[in-house]
PDB file of C-alpha atoms in Angstrom:
ATOM      1  CA  GLN A   1      -8.738  -2.302  22.265  1.00 77.00           C
ATOM      2  CA  PRO A   2      -9.919   0.962  20.553  1.00 90.00           C
ATOM      3  CA  SER A   3     -12.975   1.180  18.492  1.00 94.00           C
ATOM      4  CA  ILE A   4     -13.262   2.573  14.802  1.00 97.00           C
ATOM      5  CA  ALA A   5     -15.682   4.902  13.649  1.00 97.00           C
ATOM      6  CA  LEU A   6     -16.328   6.331  10.055  1.00 97.00           C
ATOM      7  CA  ARG A   7     -19.058   9.097  10.028  1.00 97.00           C
ATOM      8  CA  ASN A   8     -20.452  10.222   6.760  1.00 97.00           C
ATOM      9  CA  VAL A   9     -17.058   9.957   4.901  1.00 97.00           C
ATOM     10  CA  SER A  10     -16.782  11.044   1.418  1.00 96.00           C
ATOM     11  CA  PHE A  11     -13.196  11.337  -0.707  1.00 96.00           C
ATOM     12  CA  ALA A  12     -12.114  12.062  -3.980  1.00 94.00           C
ATOM     13  CA  TYR A  13      -8.090  11.614  -4.955  1.00 91.00           C
ATOM     14  CA  LYS A  14      -8.508  14.857  -6.967  1.00 89.00           C
ATOM     15  CA  ALA A  15     -10.510  17.868  -6.573  1.00 84.00           C
ATOM     16  CA  GLY A  16     -13.503  17.849  -8.867  1.00 83.00           C
ATOM     17  CA  ALA A  17     -13.180  14.064  -9.584  1.00 86.00           C
ATOM     18  CA  ALA A  18     -15.753  11.765  -8.773  1.00 87.00           C
ATOM     19  CA  PRO A  19     -15.869  10.443  -5.206  1.00 91.00           C
ATOM     20  CA  VAL A  20     -14.085   7.195  -4.460  1.00 93.00           C
ATOM     21  CA  LEU A  21     -16.133   6.908  -1.254  1.00 95.00           C
ATOM     22  CA  ALA A  22     -19.605   8.728  -0.942  1.00 94.00           C
ATOM     23  CA  ASP A  23     -21.136   9.193   2.574  1.00 95.00           C
ATOM     24  CA  ILE A  24     -19.690   6.119   4.306  1.00 95.00           C
ATOM     25  CA  SER A  25     -20.470   5.251   7.887  1.00 95.00           C
ATOM     26  CA  LEU A  26     -19.342   2.226   9.794  1.00 93.00           C
ATOM     27  CA  ASP A  27     -18.727   1.169  13.221  1.00 94.00           C
ATOM     28  CA  ILE A  28     -16.011  -1.494  14.335  1.00 94.00           C
ATOM     29  CA  GLN A  29     -16.319  -2.424  18.123  1.00 95.00           C
ATOM     30  CA  PRO A  30     -13.458  -3.352  20.084  1.00 94.00           C
ATOM     31  CA  GLY A  31     -12.309  -6.810  19.264  1.00 93.00           C
ATOM     32  CA  GLN A  32     -14.798  -7.224  16.352  1.00 94.00           C
ATOM     33  CA  HIS A  33     -13.832  -8.448  12.968  1.00 94.00           C
ATOM     34  CA  VAL A  34     -15.456  -6.349  10.135  1.00 96.00           C
ATOM     35  CA  ALA A  35     -14.740  -6.880   6.288  1.00 95.00           C
ATOM     36  CA  ILE A  36     -15.131  -4.774   3.199  1.00 95.00           C
ATOM     37  CA  VAL A  37     -15.447  -6.471  -0.172  1.00 93.00           C
ATOM     38  CA  GLY A  38     -16.535  -5.478  -3.513  1.00 86.00           C
ATOM     39  CA  THR A  39     -15.204  -5.396  -7.186  1.00 77.00           C
ATOM     40  CA  SER A  40     -11.938  -3.607  -7.992  1.00 75.00           C
ATOM     41  CA  GLY A  41     -12.075   0.009  -7.737  1.00 71.00           C
ATOM     42  CA  ALA A  42     -15.078   0.068  -5.449  1.00 72.00           C
ATOM     43  CA  GLY A  43     -13.244   2.126  -2.680  1.00 81.00           C
ATOM     44  CA  LYS A  44     -12.148  -0.651  -0.241  1.00 86.00           C
ATOM     45  CA  SER A  45      -8.277   0.028   0.044  1.00 88.00           C
ATOM     46  CA  THR A  46      -9.241   3.825   0.399  1.00 93.00           C
ATOM     47  CA  ILE A  47     -10.645   3.180   3.744  1.00 93.00           C
ATOM     48  CA  ALA A  48      -7.505   1.681   4.852  1.00 92.00           C
ATOM     49  CA  ASN A  49      -5.468   4.730   3.578  1.00 93.00           C
ATOM     50  CA  LEU A  50      -7.852   7.078   5.356  1.00 96.00           C
ATOM     51  CA  LEU A  51      -7.497   5.180   8.643  1.00 96.00           C
ATOM     52  CA  LEU A  52      -3.617   5.215   8.368  1.00 95.00           C
ATOM     53  CA  ARG A  53      -4.142   9.000   7.462  1.00 96.00           C
ATOM     54  CA  PHE A  54      -2.361   8.814   4.071  1.00 95.00           C
ATOM     55  CA  TRP A  55      -5.193  10.987   3.108  1.00 94.00           C
ATOM     56  CA  ASP A  56      -8.000  12.933   5.166  1.00 95.00           C
ATOM     57  CA  PRO A  57     -11.545  12.784   4.089  1.00 96.00           C
ATOM     58  CA  GLN A  58     -12.864  15.819   2.389  1.00 94.00           C
ATOM     59  CA  GLN A  59     -16.337  15.383   4.290  1.00 96.00           C
ATOM     60  CA  GLY A  60     -16.887  13.357   7.622  1.00 97.00           C
ATOM     61  CA  THR A  61     -14.682  12.182  10.128  1.00 97.00           C
ATOM     62  CA  VAL A  62     -12.676   9.038  10.888  1.00 98.00           C
ATOM     63  CA  ALA A  63     -12.070   8.284  14.782  1.00 97.00           C
ATOM     64  CA  ILE A  64     -10.234   5.817  16.712  1.00 97.00           C
ATOM     65  CA  GLY A  65     -11.363   5.239  20.101  1.00 95.00           C
ATOM     66  CA  GLY A  66     -13.748   8.149  19.876  1.00 95.00           C
ATOM     67  CA  VAL A  67     -10.989  10.503  19.015  1.00 97.00           C
ATOM     68  CA  ASP A  68     -10.924  11.968  15.388  1.00 97.00           C
ATOM     69  CA  LEU A  69      -7.493  11.106  13.687  1.00 97.00           C
ATOM     70  CA  ARG A  70      -6.676  14.734  12.906  1.00 96.00           C
ATOM     71  CA  ARG A  71      -6.334  15.207  16.742  1.00 96.00           C
ATOM     72  CA  LEU A  72      -3.752  12.407  16.989  1.00 96.00           C
ATOM     73  CA  ARG A  73      -0.036  12.736  16.180  1.00 96.00           C
ATOM     74  CA  LEU A  74       0.982  10.447  13.234  1.00 95.00           C
ATOM     75  CA  ASP A  75       3.361   8.321  15.343  1.00 94.00           C
ATOM     76  CA  GLU A  76       0.676   7.620  17.928  1.00 95.00           C
ATOM     77  CA  LEU A  77      -1.987   6.920  15.109  1.00 96.00           C
ATOM     78  CA  ARG A  78       0.564   4.169  13.584  1.00 93.00           C
ATOM     79  CA  ASN A  79       1.661   2.732  16.703  1.00 95.00           C
ATOM     80  CA  LEU A  80      -2.095   1.752  17.000  1.00 96.00           C
ATOM     81  CA  ILE A  81      -2.329  -0.159  13.682  1.00 96.00           C
ATOM     82  CA  ALA A  82      -0.489  -2.992  12.103  1.00 94.00           C
ATOM     83  CA  VAL A  83      -0.985  -3.592   8.301  1.00 92.00           C
ATOM     84  CA  VAL A  84      -0.517  -6.877   6.558  1.00 91.00           C
ATOM     85  CA  SER A  85      -1.299  -6.091   2.734  1.00 87.00           C
ATOM     86  CA  GLN A  86      -1.094  -7.509  -0.689  1.00 81.00           C
ATOM     87  CA  ARG A  87       2.396  -5.852  -1.252  1.00 81.00           C
ATOM     88  CA  ASN A  88       4.483  -5.593   2.145  1.00 85.00           C
ATOM     89  CA  TYR A  89       7.581  -3.737   2.179  1.00 86.00           C
ATOM     90  CA  ILE A  90      10.493  -6.245   2.584  1.00 90.00           C
ATOM     91  CA  PHE A  91      13.864  -4.510   3.279  1.00 91.00           C
ATOM     92  CA  ASN A  92      17.128  -5.892   1.483  1.00 93.00           C
ATOM     93  CA  SER A  93      18.193  -7.250   4.731  1.00 95.00           C
ATOM     94  CA  THR A  94      17.958 -10.490   6.880  1.00 96.00           C
ATOM     95  CA  ILE A  95      14.669 -12.293   7.992  1.00 97.00           C
ATOM     96  CA  GLY A  96      15.462 -11.543  11.413  1.00 97.00           C
ATOM     97  CA  ASP A  97      15.796  -7.796  10.784  1.00 96.00           C
ATOM     98  CA  ASN A  98      12.607  -7.718   8.757  1.00 96.00           C
ATOM     99  CA  ILE A  99      10.513  -9.190  11.540  1.00 97.00           C
ATOM    100  CA  ARG A 100      12.108  -6.829  14.097  1.00 97.00           C
ATOM    101  CA  MET A 101      10.940  -3.862  12.163  1.00 95.00           C
ATOM    102  CA  GLY A 102       7.719  -4.350  14.006  1.00 95.00           C
ATOM    103  CA  ARG A 103       9.350  -3.296  17.209  1.00 95.00           C
ATOM    104  CA  PRO A 104      12.931  -2.405  16.645  1.00 95.00           C
ATOM    105  CA  GLY A 105      14.075  -3.065  20.470  1.00 93.00           C
ATOM    106  CA  ALA A 106      12.644  -6.558  20.409  1.00 96.00           C
ATOM    107  CA  SER A 107      14.874  -9.220  21.657  1.00 97.00           C
ATOM    108  CA  GLN A 108      15.959 -12.208  19.585  1.00 97.00           C
ATOM    109  CA  ALA A 109      13.673 -14.362  21.776  1.00 97.00           C
ATOM    110  CA  GLU A 110      10.881 -11.870  21.009  1.00 97.00           C
ATOM    111  CA  VAL A 111      11.674 -12.182  17.246  1.00 97.00           C
ATOM    112  CA  GLU A 112      11.575 -15.972  17.303  1.00 96.00           C
ATOM    113  CA  GLN A 113       8.199 -16.327  19.394  1.00 96.00           C
ATOM    114  CA  ALA A 114       6.819 -14.087  16.717  1.00 95.00           C
ATOM    115  CA  ALA A 115       8.087 -16.336  13.945  1.00 95.00           C
ATOM    116  CA  ARG A 116       6.703 -19.589  15.558  1.00 93.00           C
ATOM    117  CA  ARG A 117       3.271 -17.847  15.777  1.00 92.00           C
ATOM    118  CA  ALA A 118       3.393 -16.855  12.323  1.00 91.00           C
ATOM    119  CA  ASN A 119       4.229 -20.517  11.183  1.00 89.00           C
ATOM    120  CA  LEU A 120       7.960 -19.460  10.025  1.00 93.00           C
ATOM    121  CA  ALA A 121      10.187 -21.011  12.686  1.00 94.00           C
ATOM    122  CA  GLU A 122      10.416 -24.591  11.046  1.00 93.00           C
ATOM    123  CA  TRP A 123      11.384 -22.892   7.547  1.00 94.00           C
ATOM    124  CA  ILE A 124      13.951 -20.574   9.071  1.00 96.00           C
ATOM    125  CA  ALA A 125      15.396 -23.458  11.107  1.00 97.00           C
ATOM    126  CA  SER A 126      16.130 -25.380   7.749  1.00 97.00           C
ATOM    127  CA  LEU A 127      18.108 -22.533   6.232  1.00 95.00           C
ATOM    128  CA  PRO A 128      21.948 -22.404   7.007  1.00 95.00           C
ATOM    129  CA  GLN A 129      22.134 -18.737   8.282  1.00 96.00           C
ATOM    130  CA  GLY A 130      18.691 -19.077  10.139  1.00 96.00           C
ATOM    131  CA  TYR A 131      17.498 -15.638  11.071  1.00 97.00           C
ATOM    132  CA  ASP A 132      20.654 -14.011   9.183  1.00 97.00           C
ATOM    133  CA  THR A 133      19.451 -15.203   6.007  1.00 96.00           C
ATOM    134  CA  PRO A 134      19.281 -12.331   3.377  1.00 94.00           C
ATOM    135  CA  VAL A 135      15.920 -12.212   2.035  1.00 94.00           C
ATOM    136  CA  GLY A 136      16.854  -9.951  -1.091  1.00 90.00           C
ATOM    137  CA  GLU A 137      15.673  -6.655  -2.749  1.00 87.00           C
ATOM    138  CA  MET A 138      11.563  -6.526  -1.768  1.00 83.00           C
ATOM    139  CA  GLY A 139      12.157 -10.143  -0.574  1.00 86.00           C
ATOM    140  CA  SER A 140      13.283 -11.452  -3.974  1.00 87.00           C
ATOM    141  CA  LYS A 141      15.042 -14.476  -2.429  1.00 90.00           C
ATOM    142  CA  VAL A 142      11.900 -15.874  -0.774  1.00 89.00           C
ATOM    143  CA  SER A 143       8.339 -16.959  -1.981  1.00 88.00           C
ATOM    144  CA  GLY A 144       5.114 -15.026  -1.816  1.00 85.00           C
ATOM    145  CA  GLY A 145       3.824 -16.927   0.900  1.00 87.00           C
ATOM    146  CA  GLN A 146       7.143 -16.445   3.113  1.00 90.00           C
ATOM    147  CA  ARG A 147       6.985 -12.855   2.547  1.00 90.00           C
ATOM    148  CA  GLN A 148       3.467 -12.679   3.818  1.00 89.00           C
ATOM    149  CA  ARG A 149       4.214 -14.733   6.927  1.00 90.00           C
ATOM    150  CA  ILE A 150       7.432 -12.489   7.503  1.00 94.00           C
ATOM    151  CA  ALA A 151       4.895  -9.401   7.548  1.00 92.00           C
ATOM    152  CA  ILE A 152       2.714 -11.299   9.713  1.00 92.00           C
ATOM    153  CA  ALA A 153       5.584 -12.306  12.251  1.00 94.00           C
ATOM    154  CA  ARG A 154       6.455  -8.378  12.056  1.00 94.00           C
ATOM    155  CA  ALA A 155       2.872  -7.443  12.819  1.00 93.00           C
ATOM    156  CA  LEU A 156       2.655 -10.094  15.776  1.00 94.00           C
ATOM    157  CA  LEU A 157       5.903  -8.508  17.192  1.00 95.00           C
ATOM    158  CA  LYS A 158       4.573  -5.009  17.018  1.00 96.00           C
ATOM    159  CA  ASP A 159       1.185  -6.227  18.840  1.00 94.00           C
ATOM    160  CA  ALA A 160      -0.844  -3.401  18.024  1.00 95.00           C
ATOM    161  CA  PRO A 161      -4.371  -3.446  18.881  1.00 96.00           C
ATOM    162  CA  ILE A 162      -5.886  -2.721  15.563  1.00 96.00           C
ATOM    163  CA  LEU A 163      -5.230  -4.960  12.682  1.00 94.00           C
ATOM    164  CA  ILE A 164      -5.811  -4.006   8.966  1.00 94.00           C
ATOM    165  CA  LEU A 165      -5.601  -6.985   6.352  1.00 92.00           C
ATOM    166  CA  ASP A 166      -5.655  -5.299   2.989  1.00 88.00           C
ATOM    167  CA  GLU A 167      -5.829  -8.229   0.247  1.00 83.00           C
ATOM    168  CA  ALA A 168      -3.603  -9.907   2.407  1.00 80.00           C
ATOM    169  CA  THR A 169      -3.855 -13.392   0.658  1.00 77.00           C
ATOM    170  CA  SER A 170      -4.955 -12.223  -2.888  1.00 74.00           C
ATOM    171  CA  ASN A 171      -1.847 -13.229  -4.858  1.00 70.00           C
ATOM    172  CA  LEU A 172      -1.508 -16.893  -3.214  1.00 74.00           C
ATOM    173  CA  ASP A 173      -2.306 -20.025  -4.306  1.00 75.00           C
ATOM    174  CA  VAL A 174      -4.716 -22.101  -2.639  1.00 76.00           C
ATOM    175  CA  GLU A 175      -2.481 -24.280  -0.484  1.00 77.00           C
ATOM    176  CA  THR A 176      -0.094 -21.321   0.596  1.00 79.00           C
ATOM    177  CA  GLU A 177      -3.435 -19.330   1.345  1.00 80.00           C
ATOM    178  CA  ARG A 178      -4.475 -21.862   3.640  1.00 81.00           C
ATOM    179  CA  GLU A 179      -0.855 -21.580   5.510  1.00 80.00           C
ATOM    180  CA  VAL A 180      -0.918 -17.923   5.606  1.00 81.00           C
ATOM    181  CA  ASN A 181      -4.568 -18.013   6.983  1.00 83.00           C
ATOM    182  CA  ALA A 182      -3.548 -20.118   9.749  1.00 84.00           C
ATOM    183  CA  ALA A 183      -0.768 -17.570  10.712  1.00 84.00           C
ATOM    184  CA  ILE A 184      -3.587 -14.600  10.009  1.00 86.00           C
ATOM    185  CA  HIS A 185      -5.959 -16.393  12.576  1.00 86.00           C
ATOM    186  CA  GLU A 186      -3.393 -16.269  15.116  1.00 85.00           C
ATOM    187  CA  LEU A 187      -2.565 -12.743  14.491  1.00 87.00           C
ATOM    188  CA  ALA A 188      -6.028 -11.482  14.562  1.00 89.00           C
ATOM    189  CA  ARG A 189      -6.994 -13.105  18.172  1.00 88.00           C
ATOM    190  CA  GLY A 190      -7.827 -10.485  20.477  1.00 90.00           C
ATOM    191  CA  ARG A 191      -7.690  -7.543  18.161  1.00 93.00           C
ATOM    192  CA  THR A 192      -9.800  -5.032  16.279  1.00 95.00           C
ATOM    193  CA  VAL A 193      -9.712  -6.033  12.765  1.00 94.00           C
ATOM    194  CA  LEU A 194     -10.568  -4.715   9.379  1.00 95.00           C
ATOM    195  CA  THR A 195     -10.376  -6.916   6.330  1.00 93.00           C
ATOM    196  CA  ILE A 196     -10.213  -5.841   2.805  1.00 93.00           C
ATOM    197  CA  ALA A 197     -11.016  -8.352   0.306  1.00 87.00           C
ATOM    198  CA  HIS A 198     -11.824  -9.168  -3.219  1.00 82.00           C
ATOM    199  CA  ARG A 199     -11.677 -12.839  -2.640  1.00 81.00           C
ATOM    200  CA  LEU A 200     -14.915 -13.695  -0.546  1.00 84.00           C
ATOM    201  CA  SER A 201     -13.636 -16.899   0.939  1.00 80.00           C
ATOM    202  CA  THR A 202     -11.220 -14.916   3.165  1.00 81.00           C
ATOM    203  CA  VAL A 203     -14.240 -12.980   4.965  1.00 90.00           C
ATOM    204  CA  ARG A 204     -16.785 -15.728   5.746  1.00 88.00           C
ATOM    205  CA  THR A 205     -16.097 -15.680   9.428  1.00 88.00           C
ATOM    206  CA  ALA A 206     -16.321 -11.793   9.817  1.00 93.00           C
ATOM    207  CA  SER A 207     -19.091 -10.680  12.111  1.00 93.00           C
ATOM    208  CA  GLU A 208     -20.079  -8.101   9.607  1.00 96.00           C
ATOM    209  CA  ILE A 209     -19.249  -7.499   6.059  1.00 96.00           C
ATOM    210  CA  LEU A 210     -20.062  -4.466   4.104  1.00 96.00           C
ATOM    211  CA  VAL A 211     -20.325  -4.608   0.312  1.00 95.00           C
ATOM    212  CA  LEU A 212     -18.934  -1.544  -1.329  1.00 92.00           C
ATOM    213  CA  GLU A 213     -20.251  -0.583  -5.032  1.00 90.00           C
ATOM    214  CA  GLN A 214     -19.402   2.552  -6.703  1.00 88.00           C
ATOM    215  CA  GLY A 215     -18.244   4.109  -3.490  1.00 90.00           C
ATOM    216  CA  ARG A 216     -21.124   3.456  -1.517  1.00 93.00           C
ATOM    217  CA  ILE A 217     -22.533   0.603   0.895  1.00 94.00           C
ATOM    218  CA  ALA A 218     -24.723  -1.484  -1.080  1.00 94.00           C
ATOM    219  CA  GLU A 219     -25.404  -4.155   1.714  1.00 95.00           C
ATOM    220  CA  ARG A 220     -24.134  -5.073   4.903  1.00 96.00           C
ATOM    221  CA  GLY A 221     -24.498  -8.240   7.151  1.00 96.00           C
ATOM    222  CA  THR A 222     -22.984 -11.528   7.985  1.00 96.00           C
ATOM    223  CA  HIS A 223     -21.742 -14.283   5.149  1.00 96.00           C
ATOM    224  CA  ALA A 224     -24.963 -16.210   5.493  1.00 95.00           C
ATOM    225  CA  GLU A 225     -27.264 -13.129   5.806  1.00 97.00           C
ATOM    226  CA  LEU A 226     -26.069 -11.707   2.309  1.00 96.00           C
ATOM    227  CA  LEU A 227     -26.166 -14.894   0.644  1.00 96.00           C
ATOM    228  CA  ARG A 228     -29.917 -15.374   1.720  1.00 96.00           C
ATOM    229  CA  ARG A 229     -30.495 -11.594   0.432  1.00 95.00           C
ATOM    230  CA  ASN A 230     -29.399 -12.552  -3.062  1.00 95.00           C
ATOM    231  CA  GLY A 231     -28.043  -9.388  -3.998  1.00 93.00           C
ATOM    232  CA  VAL A 232     -24.783  -8.161  -4.854  1.00 92.00           C
ATOM    233  CA  TYR A 233     -22.612 -10.253  -2.420  1.00 94.00           C
ATOM    234  CA  ALA A 234     -24.503 -13.428  -3.527  1.00 94.00           C
ATOM    235  CA  ARG A 235     -23.643 -12.740  -7.207  1.00 92.00           C
ATOM    236  CA  ILE A 236     -20.082 -11.961  -6.629  1.00 90.00           C
ATOM    237  CA  PHE A 237     -19.873 -14.946  -4.530  1.00 91.00           C
ATOM    238  CA  GLU A 238     -21.380 -17.124  -7.064  1.00 90.00           C
ATOM    239  CA  LEU A 239     -19.056 -15.820  -9.966  1.00 87.00           C
ATOM    240  CA  GLN A 240     -15.948 -16.771  -7.700  1.00 84.00           C
ATOM    241  CA  GLN A 241     -17.322 -20.129  -7.010  1.00 80.00           C
ATOM    242  CA  ASP A 242     -17.520 -20.632 -11.017  1.00 72.00           C
ATOM    243  CA  GLU A 243     -14.088 -19.309 -11.096  1.00 68.00           C
ATOM    244  CA  VAL A 244     -12.849 -21.930  -8.686  1.00 58.00           C
ATOM    245  CA  ASP A 245     -14.686 -24.724 -10.074  1.00 56.00           C
ATOM    246  CA  ALA A 246     -13.350 -23.980 -13.687  1.00 59.00           C
ATOM    247  CA  ARG A 247      -9.685 -23.985 -12.312  1.00 54.00           C
ATOM    248  CA  LEU A 248     -10.370 -27.177 -10.486  1.00 52.00           C
ATOM    249  CA  ASP A 249     -11.803 -28.715 -13.667  1.00 56.00           C
ATOM    250  CA  GLY A 250      -8.725 -27.544 -15.413  1.00 56.00           C
ATOM    251  CA  ALA A 251      -6.212 -29.210 -12.961  1.00 49.00           C
ATOM    252  CA  VAL A 252      -7.858 -32.568 -13.397  1.00 46.00           C
ATOM    253  CA  VAL A 253      -5.428 -35.031 -15.290  1.00 43.00           C
ATOM    254  CA  PRO A 254      -7.582 -37.706 -17.543  1.00 43.00           C
ATOM    255  CA  ALA A 255      -6.907 -41.271 -16.181  1.00 38.00           C
TER     256      ALA A 255
END
């Protein structure tokens, strides 16, 4: 399990533009779960993009296992990382083919084992075509929760040592989120995990939470520590709790 380190990282998408990230430093130890939270536009997903080397920082370094990413071949780097995001790419093929993308040479038994661990097996068994069921363009023939669990099964099959969860449950209803989170818990076991989230309910168990505000780390600590500090994290948490309460109140049907 490799470590992840960002050292004094600054990044802007265009020359001369305001930095999206400014002097960010963080360490994720092997097997540790670190979460990055903040409001929309705070720079959270940019960190994931830098780890995958979609871009390189203008200042500072990003390293995995002590090696600067610029010294790794892209295929080497991406073999180390599995990603489950808000919008996973689902090919216009079958359920089995989409899971097998995680490791193209995998056997059918390995694909089915990954599906079981992602809580997909019962649903797939109920389908007349089983693993040969077409999912449609961008997964249009399956639900949002099923698409997420297909992506989780794909990541389980890939078995990479680093896992990035980028807003992985942000578009799901409460019940589906609970089911997907159970599959994510299985996926995260024994890996170095970076969770990027807007919804704070998904990061409470992280060993460290970093709060980004305008591209800088405003706070860091555990969920309990950040609530006690009564700062940015506590304010976001309170606002989100109010939103949840309002939704629940709206769902109450008068007797």
